[in-house]
Amino acid sequence: MADTALQAVRQRLRIAIQKNGRLAEPARALLSACGLAWREQRDQLFCQADDAPFDLLLVRDDDIPRLLADGHCELGIVGRNVLGEACALLREQGGEPAAVELRALGFGACRLALAVPDAQPWTGFAGLAGQRIATSHPALLRAWLGERGIDARVVTLSGSVEIAPRLGQAEAVCDLVSSGRTLAANRLVPVEDVLASEAVLAGAGQPLDAERGALLDGLLRRLDGVLRTRDRRLLVFRARRAALPGLLALMPDAEPPTVCPTEDGDSVSLQALWPGIVPWQRLEALERAGARGLMVLPVERMLA
Ligand code: PRT
Ligand code: ZN
């Protein structure tokens, strides 16, 4: 490869995301909110961001830790459970985790939980000794059992873990739970949490060269801004100066507002960041206290 072409590759950051599945759309939405735009074509596994030094790898979630470890990408958006399982497996083999969690992203929430048949009385995890536990997260489960000194047998299944007790393959399961409906439908009850999971931004364990390190810092800054503002609203209104104390008293949960004088000198224009939805009653109270031209605006992005 010519020197300049090699240089161009080096100056880019590759981000692996799930092509299809639960994390696929929220991961794309998050990267878009960070200002990245790209065009995907059917069956394409690789695409370049428009006018930005980032590439996307569209893959299965289970492949992301290995792609990071092997240096095929620098970043990945993946469930903490998948990242944790890959790291726990490496630790079992005496290796060091080759990928690290950089940010929790606030979507894809679930928990890896131990569950037992509802007809089986639960007397605490010591009762798991000698039992078979079916899971698709064997290394995480072995680490959890090991920390508690429980000698149980881990049965590794790649899917349909919840039917293992009915098929006589195991006495308990360790599976991902979000609403709990799947467990209930299979007459299982969750008894212990092994891991609280959500989607995370993972990075390769190795430090990046200066140029890509700077790209990563820039992306993290934008990401932090998006994460900070995701649920916020900007509240904007005008009011008479004299009404200000009463109005501010109605906004204890907002960040300290910016207050600007208007041309008539007697009024002010005010804007404040509000955490989450502004309750209807509060808007009415603000209007009664003298707020005029009230607007509640979504915050798209905030730079640190
Ligand atoms: O094709 P690919 O390999 O990329 O995708 P996948 O099928 O392996 O993964 P996918 O898309 O199902 O899940 C991706 C990630 O989403 C997981 O690794 C978790 O981090 C996260 N996530 C969040 C979940 C769930 N919630 C979840 N409920 N992953 C799986 N489930 C399954 C669970 O295994 C069980 O079968 O949903 C069922 C339980 O759901 P409830 O709502 O009935 O409790
Ligand atoms: Zn998968």
XYZ file of C-alpha atoms and ligand atoms in Angstrom:
349
model
C 0.000 0.000 0.000
C 1.293 3.466 -0.862
C 2.394 5.569 2.128
C -0.412 8.105 1.764
C -3.090 5.380 1.507
C -1.672 3.675 4.602
C -1.691 6.980 6.421
C -5.361 7.533 5.460
C -6.309 4.139 6.951
C -4.354 4.850 10.116
C -6.129 8.132 10.649
C -9.554 6.515 10.810
C -11.382 4.857 13.678
C -13.423 1.724 13.076
C -16.549 1.169 15.161
C -18.214 -2.251 15.196
C -21.966 -2.317 15.812
C -24.579 -5.033 15.675
C -25.890 -5.375 12.126
C -29.322 -6.678 13.162
C -30.831 -7.280 16.560
C -31.795 -5.459 19.713
C -28.843 -3.062 19.826
C -28.688 -2.368 16.100
C -31.079 0.583 15.820
C -30.289 2.328 19.129
C -26.559 2.090 18.357
C -27.109 3.677 14.939
C -29.315 6.386 16.490
C -26.634 7.173 19.066
C -23.885 7.507 16.475
C -26.165 9.712 14.356
C -26.844 11.881 17.406
C -23.055 12.230 17.744
C -23.051 13.758 14.267
C -21.987 10.764 12.181
C -23.807 10.048 8.916
C -23.288 7.123 6.568
C -25.090 5.147 3.916
C -25.631 1.436 4.289
C -26.281 -0.968 1.519
C -27.935 -4.331 1.901
C -25.504 -7.086 2.880
C -22.694 -4.576 3.292
C -20.553 -5.221 6.378
C -18.385 -2.133 6.141
C -19.202 1.481 5.417
C -17.463 4.798 5.725
C -18.959 7.781 7.485
C -19.633 10.768 5.209
C -16.965 13.445 5.654
C -15.679 12.044 8.956
C -12.752 9.725 9.694
C -14.884 6.879 11.031
C -15.820 3.506 9.539
C -18.586 1.193 10.659
C -18.367 -2.578 10.797
C -21.819 -4.188 10.803
C -21.458 -7.547 12.505
C -22.974 -10.027 14.947
C -22.692 -8.826 18.527
C -20.747 -11.915 19.648
C -17.980 -11.064 17.159
C -17.309 -7.598 18.553
C -14.972 -8.489 21.470
C -12.808 -10.621 19.162
C -12.723 -7.908 16.455
C -11.510 -5.482 19.133
C -8.953 -7.920 20.508
C -7.573 -8.675 17.050
C -7.284 -5.004 16.136
C -9.875 -5.114 13.340
C -11.693 -2.228 14.988
C -10.911 0.266 17.738
C -14.417 0.654 19.160
C -17.546 -1.451 19.478
C -21.083 -1.068 20.800
C -22.048 -4.276 22.537
C -23.908 -5.616 25.557
C -21.891 -5.632 28.781
C -22.872 -9.304 29.051
C -21.185 -10.128 25.730
C -18.090 -8.097 26.557
C -17.994 -9.543 30.083
C -18.320 -13.098 28.827
C -15.447 -12.648 26.360
C -13.244 -11.105 29.075
C -14.153 -13.805 31.623
C -13.300 -16.493 29.069
C -9.910 -14.906 28.442
C -9.236 -14.696 32.175
C -10.014 -18.423 32.517
C -7.371 -19.057 29.870
C -4.868 -16.948 31.782
C -5.076 -13.977 29.411
C -5.722 -10.313 30.048
C -9.007 -8.797 28.814
C -8.310 -7.300 25.382
C -11.297 -4.974 25.438
C -12.523 -2.512 28.026
C -15.788 -0.705 28.747
C -15.436 3.008 27.996
C -18.996 4.238 28.489
C -22.357 2.798 29.546
C -24.870 3.857 26.890
C -28.229 3.582 28.663
C -30.061 1.253 26.265
C -30.315 -2.542 25.888
C -30.827 -2.857 29.633
C -31.227 -6.395 30.955
C -29.785 -8.591 33.673
C -28.110 -11.942 33.620
C -30.055 -13.799 36.274
C -30.151 -17.209 37.853
C -33.620 -18.729 37.751
C -35.106 -21.934 39.065
C -38.410 -23.750 38.373
C -41.226 -22.129 40.349
C -42.094 -25.485 41.930
C -38.568 -25.763 43.390
C -38.180 -24.050 46.806
C -35.258 -21.584 46.843
C -33.162 -21.743 49.973
C -30.240 -19.579 48.833
C -27.409 -20.049 46.358
C -25.672 -22.651 48.515
C -28.468 -24.964 47.351
C -27.000 -24.826 43.826
C -24.121 -27.097 44.848
C -24.087 -30.198 42.658
C -26.835 -28.835 40.377
C -26.662 -28.301 36.619
C -27.156 -24.706 35.429
C -27.838 -24.059 31.743
C -26.497 -20.803 30.270
C -25.102 -19.127 27.191
C -22.748 -17.127 29.459
C -20.656 -19.968 30.947
C -17.529 -18.003 31.839
C -19.433 -15.238 33.649
C -21.434 -17.861 35.514
C -18.326 -19.868 36.449
C -16.675 -16.692 37.773
C -19.793 -15.842 39.820
C -20.023 -19.390 41.224
C -16.278 -19.431 41.911
C -16.458 -16.151 43.900
C -19.093 -17.763 46.126
C -17.398 -21.120 46.364
C -20.338 -22.964 44.795
C -19.531 -26.221 43.094
C -22.239 -26.468 40.399
C -22.039 -27.842 36.858
C -22.314 -25.303 34.077
C -24.116 -26.573 30.969
C -23.349 -24.359 27.974
C -26.202 -23.807 25.507
C -26.171 -21.348 22.624
C -29.888 -20.539 22.762
C -33.283 -21.479 24.249
C -31.717 -21.683 27.685
C -35.076 -21.268 29.392
C -36.416 -24.644 28.283
C -33.430 -26.609 29.628
C -35.110 -27.578 32.957
C -38.204 -28.894 31.137
C -35.985 -30.924 28.804
C -34.166 -32.392 31.786
C -30.870 -30.756 30.753
C -30.461 -28.689 33.938
C -32.018 -27.888 37.312
C -31.531 -24.112 36.959
C -30.760 -21.543 34.266
C -28.681 -18.404 34.048
C -30.129 -16.227 31.288
C -30.747 -12.656 30.198
C -33.949 -11.172 31.535
C -35.602 -7.878 30.676
C -39.363 -7.938 31.198
C -39.274 -11.376 32.880
C -42.014 -12.689 30.581
C -39.888 -15.461 29.045
C -38.954 -16.831 32.456
C -42.562 -16.678 33.642
C -43.803 -18.396 30.473
C -41.396 -21.231 31.250
C -42.428 -21.378 34.913
C -39.062 -20.135 36.130
C -38.433 -17.527 38.830
C -35.349 -15.302 38.999
C -33.485 -15.785 42.280
C -30.070 -14.081 41.948
C -28.593 -11.423 39.661
C -25.244 -12.339 38.171
C -24.715 -9.175 36.097
C -26.604 -5.946 35.388
C -26.159 -5.277 31.699
C -26.767 -2.571 29.122
C -25.141 -1.570 25.850
C -21.645 -0.180 26.312
C -19.033 1.474 24.165
C -16.022 -0.820 24.310
C -12.487 0.002 23.279
C -9.487 -2.137 22.555
C -7.307 -2.560 25.642
C -4.264 -1.213 23.754
C -3.494 2.521 23.702
C -4.077 4.245 20.356
C -1.517 6.280 18.437
C -1.730 10.040 18.963
C -3.906 10.782 15.930
C -6.488 8.122 16.571
C -6.350 8.894 20.292
C -7.381 12.460 19.422
C -10.226 11.124 17.233
C -11.409 8.956 20.105
C -11.300 11.889 22.535
C -13.405 13.943 20.135
C -15.961 11.163 19.741
C -16.145 10.603 23.509
C -16.725 14.312 24.071
C -19.634 14.283 21.639
C -20.967 11.064 23.112
C -20.836 12.457 26.640
C -22.730 15.499 25.436
C -25.401 13.305 23.841
C -25.676 11.070 26.919
C -25.911 14.082 29.219
C -28.586 15.784 27.201
C -30.550 12.770 26.018
C -33.496 13.346 28.319
C -33.140 17.054 28.763
C -35.360 19.855 27.565
C -34.622 23.522 27.112
C -37.239 25.714 28.694
C -37.471 29.222 27.167
C -39.765 32.088 28.145
C -40.098 35.831 28.767
C -41.262 37.496 31.976
C -41.361 40.749 33.866
C -38.298 41.226 35.982
C -40.454 41.486 39.098
C -41.874 37.994 38.473
C -38.416 36.364 38.392
C -38.116 35.255 42.057
C -41.517 33.527 41.917
C -40.650 31.843 38.621
C -37.232 30.647 39.814
C -38.856 29.146 42.910
C -40.911 26.964 40.577
C -37.782 25.590 38.903
C -35.725 23.976 41.679
C -34.888 20.952 39.516
C -33.677 22.955 36.474
C -30.044 23.928 36.027
C -29.293 27.569 36.952
C -31.003 29.486 34.121
C -29.513 32.074 31.792
C -31.363 35.376 32.222
C -30.987 38.096 29.568
C -32.465 41.610 29.632
C -34.784 42.475 26.755
C -34.902 45.830 24.960
C -37.692 47.382 27.048
C -35.468 46.960 30.126
C -38.376 45.839 32.281
C -38.563 42.254 31.006
C -36.134 39.372 30.789
C -35.814 36.402 28.524
C -34.902 33.229 30.328
C -33.639 29.808 29.327
C -32.986 26.796 31.512
C -32.021 23.163 30.986
C -34.561 20.840 32.503
C -33.777 17.216 33.391
C -36.408 15.073 31.633
C -40.032 15.844 30.844
C -41.366 19.157 32.170
C -44.600 18.244 33.982
C -47.774 19.829 32.601
C -48.772 21.208 36.001
C -45.412 22.923 36.312
C -45.847 24.659 32.954
C -49.243 25.921 34.034
C -47.813 27.138 37.340
C -45.057 28.987 35.458
C -47.647 30.648 33.223
C -49.703 31.678 36.239
C -46.538 33.124 37.799
C -45.939 35.317 34.746
C -44.027 33.241 32.173
C -44.933 34.339 28.613
C -44.171 32.654 25.276
C -43.200 29.435 27.043
C -41.413 26.945 24.824
C -40.087 23.484 25.706
C -37.454 22.453 23.174
C -35.615 19.151 22.725
C -31.840 19.371 23.172
C -30.152 17.615 20.303
C -26.521 17.832 21.311
C -24.261 19.563 23.840
C -20.546 19.942 23.480
C -18.609 19.666 26.696
O -27.473 -11.848 15.663
P -26.661 -11.425 16.838
O -25.747 -12.490 17.355
O -25.966 -10.119 16.592
O -27.723 -11.053 17.980
P -28.246 -11.932 19.222
O -29.483 -12.633 18.796
O -27.141 -12.709 19.849
O -28.563 -10.793 20.269
P -29.872 -9.917 20.517
O -30.052 -8.945 19.403
O -31.031 -10.766 20.906
O -29.399 -9.174 21.843
C -28.329 -8.283 21.812
C -28.097 -7.772 23.212
O -29.285 -7.130 23.686
C -27.804 -8.793 24.269
O -26.473 -9.243 24.253
C -28.113 -8.009 25.533
O -27.017 -7.202 25.882
C -29.275 -7.108 25.106
N -30.592 -7.542 25.608
C -31.459 -6.751 26.291
C -31.156 -8.759 25.508
C -32.390 -8.689 26.156
N -32.557 -7.428 26.631
C -33.233 -9.856 26.208
N -34.322 -9.787 26.776
N -30.751 -9.899 24.910
C -31.566 -10.978 24.943
N -32.769 -11.013 25.564
C -33.551 -12.268 25.473
C -33.156 -13.276 26.573
O -32.046 -14.056 26.179
C -34.432 -14.112 26.714
O -34.502 -15.097 25.718
O -34.930 -12.047 25.634
C -35.510 -13.078 26.428
C -35.968 -12.518 27.749
O -36.702 -11.348 27.567
P -37.915 -11.009 28.577
O -38.348 -9.627 28.183
O -38.995 -12.029 28.312
O -37.378 -11.066 29.968
Zn -25.289 -12.771 19.326
